[in-house]
Each structure stands twice: as structure tokens, then as C-alpha cells.
Amino acid sequence: MKIAIYGYGNLGRGVEAAMRQNPDVDLIGVFSRRDPATVSTRTGTPVYAASDILQYKDKIDVLILCGGSATDLPELTPALAKDFCVVDSFDTHANIPTHFAKVDAAAKEGGNLCLISAGWDPGMFSIARVYGQAILPEGQDYTFWGRGVSQGHSDAIRRIPGVVDARQYTVPVPEALEAVGHGENPTLTTRDKHTRECYVVAAEGADKEAIREAIITMPNYFADYDTTVTFITAEEMARDHAGLPHGGEVIRNGRTGIHGLSTHTIRYSLRLDSNPEFTASALVAFARAVYRMKQRGRTGCVTVLDIAPADLSPLSPEELRAHML
Amino acid sequence: MKIAIYGYGNLGRGVEAAMRQNPDVDLIGVFSRRDPATVSTRTGTPVYAASDILQYKDKIDVLILCGGSATDLPELTPALAKDFCVVDSFDTHANIPTHFAKVDAAAKEGGNLCLISAGWDPGMFSIARVYGQAILPEGQDYTFWGRGVSQGHSDAIRRIPGVVDARQYTVPVPEALEAVGHGENPTLTTRDKHTRECYVVAAEGADKEAIREAIITMPNYFADYDTTVTFITAEEMARDHAGLPHGGEVIRNGRTGIHGLSTHTIRYSLRLDSNPEFTASALVAFARAVYRMKQRGRTGCVTVLDIAPADLSPLSPEELRAHML
């Protein structure tokens, strides 16, 4: 099984690193929109110009797109789905149906199989929500994110005048997490579930009070949350906030029995040192499933919800039944 | 989608109760090996003689087998797989490959699709193990069971002379669970992972020391564990140990990154008030998947690892993508 990476940022480097852990998968190269001469990979994998990719059509079983959801993937995935089996990590939840329709049409036209929105949310958390609701239909589920860095919220702070750098952590409210984890089904507002911690490097002479006010009142991003803003130096930012950790939990509380008297709690939780590396590892596993399903004749667009767990594993069905079931 | 229940013990009653939570599924009846006149269901569902089941062949889309793994299912599932799409909860891990082969042959002969070993372990825990290993190939996983009642171990105690009744709880060792949950990968012996708590009602005049000794030295069941034995009255048994709670956790700790420096923890945990009712709810969801996959032409035997999450849900693919992904 031969894969290629399209885009060589944090996510692309994560996919490259995941290769050494998946001996059944070969990485044939990285495609970049930068000048290939200026890009050096960490494992010596060759770099090609993105504009030349059609020349490699017959050498690539699955193409893993490592671009951003805001501007890259809405264009790139449908454009490439006509010629390649593509896997992406498109994560703008509200736009998934539109993205799916475009990719599905292109993939069917080219006879390819594509998978969108792999990762952890959407991705493994979506899977946890579906399993939870299917097995405990009478109940409620909750998704908590963090403690972890939200890159979208960090970017939003960086766009404020006078801000040099920023890092935003999403943090679940401990009391809410504890109540839900103990089987209670409270009604929780946005503010009840998460707080937002912002670490900001301000430009010299910038009005810090104005920056703080601009952050905590920012609609959609911060206004509905209890937000704290801490100003730090560039050195502190580099020393204490270089990583991109994340994680969270999907909790489903449900009832069973003829009188609904038995309660059950299903919890799926992730603690991730590196959000992009975990997402990259998921992309490689789902690329394996796409390769297998394509070989069985499946075409069009699918999501993580359409993939049987067995198709993600390098083990054979016999090995899985003997050792993993 | 029309289902029938075969066997009306704790599990069969759990499936019956789950019906009111799954409006897309109709229960057409319960098949019992007892005289149907002596069995009354809790929802008024008709009871038929198990020996008459072939007469109902065309009225049943999926037959849910609610028998025991020790003696019932190894015979029953292959025998019925020729004429019905069957779902069972066969849970003798070591014998799954043999059971699979028999059911697969019978199901293919009859053109049916059967699913074995649904529930939570095997079942949802197997799924968690496969997802964890596929996404974090370099790492280690741990399965902890409990705190919960092991029916097999309780039965083993009841077979000791002088024992009137017994309940055995499997309990994870808190220090082991905590270390693994924090991302450590310790080497754990059987004794390091779980303790066993036994509550025993002894016959009047029985030699309690002999019973205690017989329990804690019993090979396979107790000899490899730290086991405590507490003698209680029949009244205390009825008052404090009537339920069948269970649960546990599957934890996968893995590393990613070019130098393997990022660590990640995936945790799937269950807290179940009623082991049989949760298993029953899983059986109904997997029966839905079997029905759909059979309609798409799939035959033979499958396990929970072969089922895409979307097939378990009553929601349409469009609804899943719009609201659950």
C-alpha cells in the first residue's frame, strides 16, 4: 500500500513520522506547494511539486491531505478526489454535509474512494457518540474538550492589534465533568462546560487592557465563556507553551430495563501530547481502511462512521478474532 | 425489522426491555425451551416453543440468542445459523475461532448473516482494543474489569460443598489502574491487576475454614489472585448483592513523533448497573446492523469488529453526518 502526503506542515510531518510505526504502508513522497528545493523532510522522503501530482497518479494508492479546513481542504479534497483516493481531516463540523457532497460527486466520477473528517473530533469522538447513542438510546451525551490548545482560538487572538503571539487553552469545568462522569445528566450552558485560558505576548507599548477587553468580548470565540487573559514574555511563550496538547471526553449516560431503573456510563477519553501527531496517526489508519475498501470495489465518499474497526488494523481477520476479540 | 428472542433468562428479559427504546425494531416473540404456558413475559410478548421455531422462519429477520456460552451457544448458534440470521453473545474468548468457523459454515449454507460475541467483552472492549492499537501502533494496552460481579466465578464457588449461595466481585487494583491511566506502561502480573472479593452463604454447620481454603486455592479461578472471603447470611445476600453490576476500562498508551517523544492515552470505560441489560442493549444494536448488511447481500459470520458504527444507529447516513460527526 503506497501513500503520499499533500502538504508538509505539523500534520504532514506527523504522517511522515507515523510511517515507521506502520510497516505495511509505504510513503512514496511529499507533495508541497512550496518550491520542493526549499523543503527538506525529516526522513529523507522525496519532495515533489504539488502541481506535478497528476504525473504520480498510478503510483499512489491513497493520498493523505494535510491542509487546513478553513481554506485548503474545501477546495483541495474535491479537486483531488477525481484522480486519487483521498483522506482528509476536514473539521468544520457545520460544513461537513456540503464537503461530503462535493467529494462524493468527484470521487464517484473518478471511481475513487475518499474519506473525510478523520481525526479525533470529528473522528474518534464522533465514533464514540454513535456507539453510545446506538447502545443506550435513552440517555444523554456530553463532549468535553481539553485541557488543550485550540489553534483557531489562538489565531483569533493573534489577529488583535498589539498582539505578537498567543496561545489559548480550552479547559473543561471540573464540576461539570465530575457530575456527568458520575452518571448525572445536568443541563449545561456553554459557560458551564468549559473555560478559556489565554496566554498573550503583547507588543511593546501596546494597551494591555484594550487587548484583554477585545479578547473576552469577542463574539462566538470568547464572549460566552469565562475567559482569563495572562500576559507573558516571548521567552515564556517559547519555554512553556511550545507544544500542542489536547484531548477530552465523550460521556454517554443512559438507562435500561423494563422500568428504566439501571443506569450506565460509557466514557471515551483522550489525553494527547500532540494534537497534530495523533490526528496524523488516525489519518494513516483510516488510509489503510480506504485502501482495503477500494480493493473491494467501494467508491464515493465515506466518513469514519462507515469504517469497520477491523479495516483499520494491520492484523488479519483471523488474528483479530484469535487475539483481539 | 422483526426480531425474536431465543431464551428468556436475564439476557432475554434485557432484550425485551430494550425494545421500547428502539422504535424501528419489532419483537415478534420469545422462544423458550420451557413449556410456553409456564412462561409469562413482562410486556405481553407471545411465547412459543423453541422446538417450533422453524415454523416462524419467514417472520423473523434476526434471531437474538440469549443462552449461556458454556453449553447453550456452542450448539445453538451453529444449529440455528442455517435457517436464521442470528446474533449471540458468545464470550468464551479462547473458543471464538472454533465457534466462528462453525457459525460461518452454517450461515453460508443457509445464505444468512450471523454475528457472534456481541456485548462488552468480547464486544465494545474488543472494539476499543482494535481502535487503540490501529491508531497508536507503538504502545501497550491494558484491560481492567470491575468492580463487578463475575457470574462464572460466583458459580464456581457455589459448586463447593457446604456453600448455599455466593457472589464474586472482580476489582481492579487501584494503584495499577492509576499508573496505567497516567500513561505509564508497567508490567503487571495477574495478581497486580485485580483482586477478588467473595461473599458466601454457608450451610448451617458447614466448615467455613475449609470453604475459604477451597476458594482461595482454586486453580485458574482464584489461586493467582489476592482473594478475600466474607461469610454473610442469606438475608444479607438478598439485600446487598441482588444486582449484577459490572464494568471496566480498556486503556491504550502509545507514542508518536519522529523520535517517539509524544505520549497519548486512549481510555474506554464502562460503568454498568446491570451487565445483562447492557449486553442486551448491545445485542439489539448489532442485530440492526446484521439486518442492514444482510439486505446489502452479506452472508456468513461476522463479529463486532466487522461492523461500521453507522450500521448500529437508527439515524440515516445524512443525519449522522449532519449531527453526530
XYZ file of C-alpha atoms in Angstrom:
650
model
C 0.000 0.000 0.000
C 1.542 3.235 -1.202
C 0.601 6.559 0.262
C 1.627 10.142 -0.392
C 1.354 13.268 1.743
C -0.015 16.513 0.341
C 1.091 19.468 2.498
C 4.059 19.449 4.842
C 3.134 21.362 7.995
C 2.630 19.912 11.502
C 0.102 17.380 10.238
C 2.171 16.263 7.238
C 5.227 15.785 9.445
C 3.067 13.741 11.813
C 2.021 11.429 8.967
C 5.654 11.099 7.911
C 6.602 10.103 11.476
C 3.737 7.594 11.692
C 5.204 5.686 8.739
C 7.873 3.967 10.836
C 5.072 2.514 13.018
C 3.113 1.048 10.093
C 5.345 -1.377 8.185
C 2.558 -2.362 5.764
C 2.413 1.209 4.435
C 4.996 2.822 2.124
C 5.410 6.566 1.849
C 6.276 7.424 -1.740
C 6.694 11.166 -1.242
C 5.549 14.533 -0.026
C 3.785 16.979 -2.356
C 4.238 20.627 -1.460
C 3.003 23.909 -2.882
C 6.322 25.434 -1.867
C 9.374 25.056 -4.110
C 10.470 21.429 -3.455
C 14.089 22.559 -3.353
C 13.299 24.557 -0.196
C 11.580 21.704 1.659
C 13.629 19.035 3.393
C 11.814 16.134 5.024
C 12.902 14.615 8.302
C 13.188 11.074 6.943
C 14.634 11.846 3.523
C 11.308 11.219 1.792
C 11.388 12.880 -1.660
C 9.515 16.150 -2.101
C 7.594 16.898 -5.289
C 5.797 19.972 -6.579
C 2.086 19.825 -5.852
C 1.439 20.993 -9.399
C 3.055 17.797 -10.742
C 0.875 15.406 -8.740
C -1.124 14.038 -11.680
C 2.094 12.520 -13.041
C 2.135 10.249 -9.978
C -1.452 9.122 -10.270
C -0.618 5.446 -10.822
C 2.000 5.342 -8.052
C -0.293 6.455 -5.215
C -2.912 4.197 -3.623
C -4.081 6.755 -1.064
C -3.290 10.461 -0.834
C -3.383 11.975 2.655
C -4.278 15.657 2.550
C -2.570 17.624 5.294
C -4.005 21.076 4.722
C -6.209 23.351 6.824
C -10.002 23.150 6.998
C -10.596 26.879 6.645
C -9.344 27.438 3.118
C -7.300 24.451 1.832
C -9.478 21.357 2.159
C -12.819 22.755 0.877
C -11.101 23.256 -2.491
C -8.378 20.611 -2.461
C -10.248 17.468 -1.458
C -12.967 17.700 -4.148
C -10.345 18.724 -6.739
C -8.106 15.736 -6.000
C -10.911 13.191 -5.385
C -11.422 12.828 -9.120
C -7.929 11.367 -9.564
C -6.979 9.936 -6.175
C -8.339 8.050 -3.190
C -8.049 10.881 -0.691
C -8.210 11.000 3.113
C -8.597 14.342 4.863
C -9.181 15.738 8.363
C -11.786 18.364 7.466
C -13.026 19.570 10.849
C -15.512 22.395 10.280
C -18.481 20.442 11.677
C -21.201 22.676 10.214
C -19.855 22.338 6.663
C -19.364 18.560 6.614
C -22.556 17.784 4.602
C -21.525 20.245 1.863
C -17.938 18.993 1.803
C -19.184 15.389 1.706
C -21.464 16.059 -1.288
C -18.670 17.667 -3.323
C -16.127 14.957 -2.543
C -18.687 12.192 -3.146
C -19.515 13.516 -6.618
C -15.855 13.894 -7.608
C -14.840 10.502 -6.193
C -17.684 8.721 -7.989
C -16.774 10.462 -11.246
C -13.208 9.172 -10.962
C -14.097 5.766 -9.490
C -12.202 6.550 -6.288
C -12.980 6.090 -2.596
C -12.395 9.083 -0.314
C -12.753 9.552 3.421
C -13.293 12.952 5.010
C -13.067 14.252 8.575
C -10.719 11.700 10.141
C -9.012 12.647 13.396
C -10.440 12.872 16.889
C -13.284 15.419 16.678
C -14.635 14.883 14.102
C -13.262 11.352 14.186
C -12.861 9.130 17.222
C -15.217 11.317 19.285
C -17.871 11.049 16.549
C -17.493 7.269 16.662
C -17.860 7.313 20.455
C -21.046 9.395 20.189
C -22.596 7.000 17.656
C -21.732 3.843 19.623
C -23.031 5.432 22.826
C -26.357 6.506 21.359
C -26.894 3.232 19.496
C -26.334 1.056 22.572
C -28.004 3.350 25.114
C -30.775 5.018 23.085
C -32.404 6.509 26.188
C -29.857 8.881 27.674
C -27.725 11.902 27.071
C -24.210 12.514 25.885
C -21.687 15.207 26.598
C -18.472 16.121 24.820
C -15.788 17.912 26.809
C -12.659 19.273 25.155
C -9.318 19.898 26.811
C -7.241 20.725 28.591
C -5.673 21.620 25.269
C -4.627 24.231 22.770
C -7.283 25.474 20.372
C -5.432 26.666 17.286
C -8.472 28.503 15.890
C -8.900 30.497 19.101
C -5.161 31.187 19.325
C -5.258 32.540 15.767
C -8.242 34.750 16.597
C -6.278 36.388 19.422
C -3.248 36.909 17.184
C -5.355 38.992 14.823
C -5.987 41.624 17.552
C -3.831 44.758 17.085
C -0.916 44.830 19.528
C -0.747 41.025 19.921
C 2.581 39.438 18.936
C 1.750 35.833 19.860
C -0.995 33.955 21.699
C -1.910 30.526 22.946
C -5.444 29.585 24.039
C -6.239 26.579 26.218
C -9.748 25.133 26.372
C -10.388 23.687 29.834
C -13.385 21.594 30.968
C -15.070 22.892 34.142
C -14.116 20.248 36.734
C -17.513 20.257 38.499
C -19.392 19.687 35.217
C -17.067 16.873 34.153
C -17.364 15.220 37.545
C -21.169 15.391 37.664
C -21.541 13.911 34.178
C -18.903 11.266 34.881
C -20.903 10.153 37.912
C -23.963 9.497 35.780
C -25.825 12.760 36.312
C -27.460 14.400 33.297
C -27.290 18.116 34.110
C -28.372 20.830 31.676
C -25.165 22.705 30.930
C -24.722 26.033 29.166
C -21.621 26.782 27.106
C -20.213 28.674 30.100
C -20.914 25.741 32.454
C -18.864 23.281 30.406
C -15.581 24.992 29.511
C -13.360 27.910 30.470
C -10.789 29.545 28.195
C -7.250 30.439 29.306
C -5.316 32.833 27.078
C -1.575 33.483 27.192
C -0.621 36.574 25.232
C 2.637 38.242 24.213
C 1.862 41.948 23.686
C 3.863 44.325 21.516
C 5.960 46.840 23.396
C 3.791 49.752 24.429
C 0.535 48.007 23.491
C -2.581 48.750 25.574
C -2.966 45.503 27.506
C -6.360 46.408 28.946
C -7.673 47.023 25.442
C -6.312 43.655 24.297
C -7.892 41.872 27.271
C -11.227 43.567 26.585
C -11.046 42.692 22.877
C -10.469 39.039 23.748
C -13.093 38.481 26.430
C -15.852 40.244 24.475
C -15.083 38.591 21.119
C -18.362 37.058 19.853
C -18.504 33.263 19.175
C -14.923 32.773 20.325
C -14.865 34.096 23.907
C -17.950 36.146 24.878
C -19.940 33.075 26.010
C -17.130 31.725 28.238
C -15.353 32.636 31.425
C -12.050 33.723 29.904
C -8.799 34.585 31.631
C -6.022 36.536 29.908
C -2.407 36.350 31.131
C 0.325 38.434 29.550
C 3.678 36.677 29.251
C 7.015 37.304 27.544
C 8.073 35.796 24.223
C 10.608 33.724 26.181
C 7.895 32.327 28.456
C 5.753 31.523 25.424
C 8.603 29.588 23.803
C 9.517 27.821 27.048
C 6.077 26.928 28.449
C 3.682 26.793 25.511
C 5.575 25.230 22.596
C 3.507 22.029 22.441
C 0.057 21.405 21.002
C -1.503 19.106 23.605
C -5.231 18.394 23.559
C -7.801 15.803 24.481
C -11.211 15.492 26.041
C -14.011 13.074 26.775
C -17.260 11.833 25.272
C -19.558 10.613 28.037
C -22.880 8.856 27.454
C -25.218 8.273 30.399
C -28.170 6.005 29.694
C -30.860 3.896 31.299
C -32.032 0.349 30.585
C -34.505 -2.156 31.981
C -38.236 -2.574 31.840
C -38.701 0.365 34.222
C -35.534 2.241 33.193
C -34.023 1.753 36.639
C -30.494 0.663 35.641
C -28.046 3.424 34.769
C -24.881 3.053 32.745
C -21.987 5.338 31.882
C -19.836 4.944 28.752
C -16.734 7.148 28.713
C -14.277 7.629 25.880
C -11.379 9.880 26.768
C -8.189 11.070 25.100
C -5.083 12.701 26.569
C -2.859 13.796 23.706
C 0.623 15.272 23.953
C 0.408 16.333 20.334
C -2.893 17.040 18.625
C -1.412 17.014 15.070
C 0.578 13.801 15.637
C -2.469 11.947 16.979
C -4.593 13.199 14.080
C -1.827 12.100 11.686
C -1.802 8.606 13.206
C -5.563 8.379 12.773
C -5.233 9.503 9.136
C -2.812 6.648 8.408
C -5.115 4.025 9.981
C -8.111 5.327 8.018
C -5.992 5.402 4.838
C -5.432 1.664 5.356
C -9.195 1.115 5.532
C -9.777 3.189 2.390
C -7.216 1.123 0.502
C -8.896 -2.133 1.518
C -12.436 -0.967 0.838
C -11.409 0.407 -2.552
C -9.953 -3.011 -3.398
C -13.357 -4.497 -2.513
C -14.945 -2.129 -5.053
C -16.282 0.658 -2.865
C -16.279 4.168 -4.386
C -17.579 7.605 -3.431
C -17.160 9.433 -0.140
C -17.294 7.882 3.331
C -16.600 9.065 6.858
C -15.117 7.390 9.926
C -18.629 6.195 10.809
C -18.642 3.971 7.712
C -15.451 2.105 8.593
C -15.483 -1.253 10.392
C -12.780 -1.365 13.104
C -11.207 -4.466 11.504
C -10.350 -2.473 8.373
C -8.151 -0.110 10.408
C -5.934 -2.851 11.765
C -2.851 -4.332 10.093
C -3.861 -7.693 11.597
C -5.775 -10.270 9.556
C -9.408 -11.102 10.429
C -8.188 -14.451 11.841
C -5.600 -12.739 14.050
C -8.145 -10.208 15.246
C -10.646 -12.911 16.217
C -7.997 -15.012 17.965
C -6.223 -12.249 19.880
C -8.225 -9.034 19.989
C -11.868 -10.041 20.332
C -37.170 -5.117 11.120
C -38.557 -8.085 13.023
C -36.584 -9.770 15.750
C -37.224 -12.741 18.028
C -35.616 -13.751 21.313
C -34.440 -17.312 21.919
C -34.073 -17.977 25.667
C -35.821 -15.993 28.392
C -33.391 -15.538 31.284
C -31.748 -12.286 32.442
C -30.397 -11.584 28.970
C -33.655 -12.360 27.144
C -35.580 -10.096 29.523
C -32.986 -7.384 28.867
C -33.569 -7.633 25.111
C -37.328 -7.486 25.681
C -36.889 -4.315 27.760
C -34.612 -2.732 25.125
C -37.426 -2.975 22.570
C -39.266 0.074 23.938
C -36.099 2.142 23.280
C -35.745 1.062 19.636
C -38.905 2.026 17.741
C -37.549 0.768 14.406
C -37.375 -2.801 15.763
C -40.389 -5.088 16.330
C -40.279 -8.021 18.736
C -42.387 -10.823 17.297
C -41.957 -13.258 20.175
C -39.909 -15.190 22.672
C -38.884 -18.793 22.016
C -38.343 -20.897 25.116
C -37.303 -24.458 25.783
C -39.631 -24.443 28.761
C -43.358 -25.111 28.297
C -44.636 -21.794 26.848
C -47.693 -21.993 29.104
C -45.396 -21.622 32.133
C -43.529 -18.543 30.820
C -45.086 -15.100 31.064
C -43.252 -12.168 29.522
C -43.137 -8.753 31.129
C -44.512 -6.914 28.096
C -47.081 -9.457 26.941
C -44.885 -10.629 24.068
C -46.093 -14.061 22.913
C -44.075 -17.113 23.972
C -43.528 -20.024 21.586
C -41.938 -23.432 21.994
C -38.304 -23.431 20.872
C -38.979 -26.693 19.029
C -41.490 -24.887 16.770
C -39.091 -22.161 15.666
C -38.703 -23.331 12.054
C -42.384 -22.566 11.501
C -41.537 -18.904 12.061
C -38.600 -18.794 9.687
C -40.162 -16.251 7.321
C -41.411 -13.986 10.109
C -38.012 -13.347 11.737
C -35.377 -11.036 10.270
C -32.887 -11.510 13.097
C -32.927 -14.026 15.943
C -31.190 -12.926 19.157
C -29.837 -15.911 21.083
C -29.955 -15.367 24.826
C -28.344 -18.565 26.084
C -25.153 -19.251 28.014
C -21.705 -19.587 26.463
C -20.716 -22.712 28.387
C -23.198 -25.202 26.945
C -26.025 -23.453 25.027
C -24.416 -21.262 22.382
C -21.708 -23.652 21.075
C -24.548 -25.920 19.892
C -27.393 -23.497 19.326
C -25.800 -20.769 17.219
C -24.414 -23.098 14.503
C -27.664 -25.118 14.529
C -29.855 -22.039 14.012
C -27.470 -20.194 11.647
C -28.595 -22.359 8.756
C -32.149 -21.021 8.958
C -31.851 -17.623 10.634
C -29.719 -14.514 10.814
C -28.520 -14.993 14.370
C -26.819 -12.660 16.865
C -25.225 -14.120 20.005
C -23.066 -13.015 22.938
C -20.660 -15.979 22.978
C -17.990 -14.903 25.447
C -15.515 -17.787 25.869
C -12.588 -15.890 24.334
C -10.392 -18.931 23.701
C -13.103 -20.740 21.719
C -14.164 -17.859 19.479
C -12.222 -19.061 16.378
C -13.879 -22.511 16.576
C -17.315 -21.043 17.190
C -16.799 -18.596 14.325
C -15.866 -21.358 11.884
C -18.960 -23.441 12.698
C -21.343 -20.497 12.507
C -19.724 -19.224 9.314
C -20.177 -22.576 7.557
C -23.816 -22.925 8.633
C -24.681 -19.310 7.803
C -23.141 -19.547 4.345
C -25.004 -22.804 3.693
C -28.288 -21.093 4.512
C -27.453 -17.742 2.910
C -27.729 -15.981 6.266
C -25.603 -13.386 8.071
C -24.742 -14.091 11.706
C -22.824 -12.087 14.299
C -21.159 -13.715 17.291
C -19.709 -12.366 20.540
C -21.591 -9.089 20.892
C -21.658 -7.445 24.324
C -18.914 -5.595 26.139
C -16.027 -8.084 26.481
C -15.948 -9.556 23.919
C -17.711 -6.640 22.292
C -17.202 -2.953 22.979
C -13.889 -3.645 24.757
C -12.650 -5.603 21.721
C -13.541 -2.638 19.534
C -11.675 -0.293 21.894
C -8.586 -2.542 21.753
C -8.598 -2.601 17.931
C -9.078 1.167 17.549
C -6.346 1.810 20.130
C -3.767 -0.445 18.508
C -4.567 0.736 14.979
C -4.169 4.421 15.820
C -1.263 4.068 18.261
C 0.681 1.071 16.888
C 3.624 1.674 19.218
C 2.314 1.239 22.724
C 0.636 -1.072 25.140
C -2.929 -1.736 26.190
C -4.466 -2.895 29.397
C -7.940 -4.213 30.121
C -9.273 -3.859 33.667
C -12.548 -5.453 34.726
C -14.815 -4.348 37.543
C -15.780 -3.501 40.084
C -18.410 -6.061 39.140
C -19.963 -9.474 39.590
C -18.326 -12.347 37.736
C -21.047 -14.923 37.218
C -18.596 -17.664 36.256
C -16.587 -17.193 39.440
C -19.754 -16.997 41.554
C -20.898 -20.295 40.037
C -17.524 -21.901 40.777
C -17.880 -21.035 44.462
C -21.441 -22.379 44.562
C -20.162 -25.792 43.495
C -18.051 -26.132 46.700
C -19.696 -28.466 49.267
C -21.302 -26.514 52.100
C -21.906 -23.367 50.012
C -25.552 -22.278 49.694
C -25.002 -19.100 47.680
C -22.106 -16.928 46.558
C -21.328 -13.683 44.811
C -17.855 -12.827 43.493
C -16.723 -9.298 42.689
C -13.739 -8.642 40.434
C -11.991 -5.435 41.500
C -9.167 -3.589 39.704
C -6.157 -2.811 41.911
C -6.380 0.998 42.295
C -2.606 1.581 42.089
C -2.340 -0.386 38.823
C -5.308 1.410 37.276
C -3.931 4.783 38.297
C -0.424 4.115 36.948
C -1.744 2.955 33.574
C -4.249 5.816 33.410
C -1.391 8.280 33.865
C 0.400 6.923 30.809
C 2.807 4.521 32.484
C 3.301 1.089 30.904
C 4.083 -1.156 33.880
C 4.497 -4.917 33.569
C 1.607 -6.295 35.589
C 1.015 -9.861 36.736
C -2.489 -11.247 37.133
C -2.232 -10.545 40.880
C -1.130 -6.945 40.273
C -4.186 -6.087 38.185
C -7.229 -7.442 40.028
C -8.382 -8.672 43.421
C -11.360 -10.962 44.010
C -13.945 -10.389 46.755
C -16.209 -13.321 47.602
C -19.435 -13.160 49.615
C -20.592 -16.602 50.687
C -23.673 -18.009 52.419
C -22.592 -21.257 54.127
C -24.894 -24.131 55.022
C -25.630 -24.495 58.718
C -22.771 -26.382 60.368
C -20.511 -26.163 57.319
C -16.745 -25.879 57.873
C -16.137 -22.242 56.905
C -12.355 -22.531 57.058
C -12.477 -25.438 54.606
C -14.714 -23.414 52.262
C -12.368 -20.414 52.443
C -9.388 -22.646 51.714
C -11.183 -24.336 48.807
C -11.937 -20.929 47.268
C -8.578 -19.186 47.596
C -6.601 -22.190 46.313
C -8.914 -22.968 43.364
C -6.722 -23.132 40.237
C -7.465 -20.722 37.322
C -10.319 -19.069 39.215
C -8.686 -17.758 42.427
C -5.196 -19.160 43.108
C -3.437 -16.426 41.103
C -5.282 -13.571 42.835
C -5.442 -11.934 46.237
C -8.847 -13.221 47.273
C -10.949 -12.260 50.282
C -13.840 -14.413 51.534
C -16.623 -12.942 53.676
C -19.402 -15.099 55.089
C -22.821 -13.456 55.133
C -26.413 -14.512 55.786
C -28.936 -15.322 53.070
C -30.778 -12.121 54.067
C -27.639 -10.035 53.581
C -27.070 -11.690 50.210
C -30.593 -10.812 49.075
C -30.377 -7.272 50.438
C -26.842 -6.233 49.389
C -25.919 -8.376 46.399
C -29.049 -8.746 44.254
C -27.746 -6.745 41.282
C -25.336 -7.738 38.534
C -23.237 -4.582 38.125
C -20.024 -4.653 36.136
C -17.728 -2.523 34.029
C -14.092 -1.807 33.480
C -11.649 0.016 31.254
C -9.539 -0.521 28.170
C -6.537 1.806 28.253
C -4.057 2.247 25.406
C -0.852 4.186 25.996
C 1.162 4.969 22.890
C 3.917 7.162 21.484
C 4.125 9.169 18.281
C 6.508 11.569 16.582
C 9.744 11.214 14.712
C 11.608 10.451 17.951
C 8.620 8.882 19.764
C 8.574 11.698 22.304
C 4.837 12.428 22.395
C 2.708 10.183 24.591
C -1.023 9.660 24.317
C -3.625 7.844 26.396
C -6.889 6.480 24.978
C -9.352 5.287 27.629
C -12.645 3.493 27.075
C -14.531 2.839 30.277
C -17.888 1.369 31.237
C -19.828 1.577 34.500
C -22.819 -0.732 34.254
C -25.631 -1.132 36.779
C -26.726 -4.298 35.000
C -24.345 -6.428 32.996
C -27.124 -8.446 31.266
C -29.197 -5.375 30.385
C -26.204 -3.587 28.839
C -25.276 -6.719 26.895
C -28.897 -6.993 25.745
C -28.874 -3.383 24.517
C -25.690 -4.084 22.555
C -27.291 -7.208 21.032
C -30.212 -5.152 19.714
C -27.918 -2.533 18.134
C -25.812 -5.244 16.466
C -29.000 -7.000 15.302
C -29.894 -3.776 13.466
C -26.502 -3.840 11.718
C -26.922 -7.508 10.763
C -30.325 -6.775 9.252
C -28.931 -3.940 7.129
C -25.813 -5.793 5.997
C -27.903 -8.848 5.074
C -30.093 -6.595 2.922
C -26.903 -5.448 1.167
C -26.109 -9.085 0.383
C -23.595 -10.005 3.065
C -23.665 -13.612 4.334
C -21.560 -15.776 6.619
C -20.314 -14.984 10.103
C -19.047 -11.623 11.327
C -18.048 -10.129 14.662
C -18.403 -6.669 16.191
C -15.069 -5.767 14.573
C -16.667 -6.085 11.130
C -19.472 -3.607 11.802
C -19.249 0.060 10.809
C -20.595 2.303 13.595
C -23.145 3.859 11.209
C -24.877 0.494 10.796
C -25.665 0.368 14.530
C -27.534 3.645 14.554
C -31.231 4.169 13.760
C -30.236 7.504 12.182
C -29.742 7.825 8.418
C -26.251 8.436 6.977
C -27.286 12.036 6.249
C -28.473 12.593 9.818
C -25.290 11.050 11.199
C -23.077 13.309 9.094
C -25.064 16.429 9.952
C -25.466 15.864 13.691
C -23.108 13.201 15.015
C -19.850 13.597 13.123
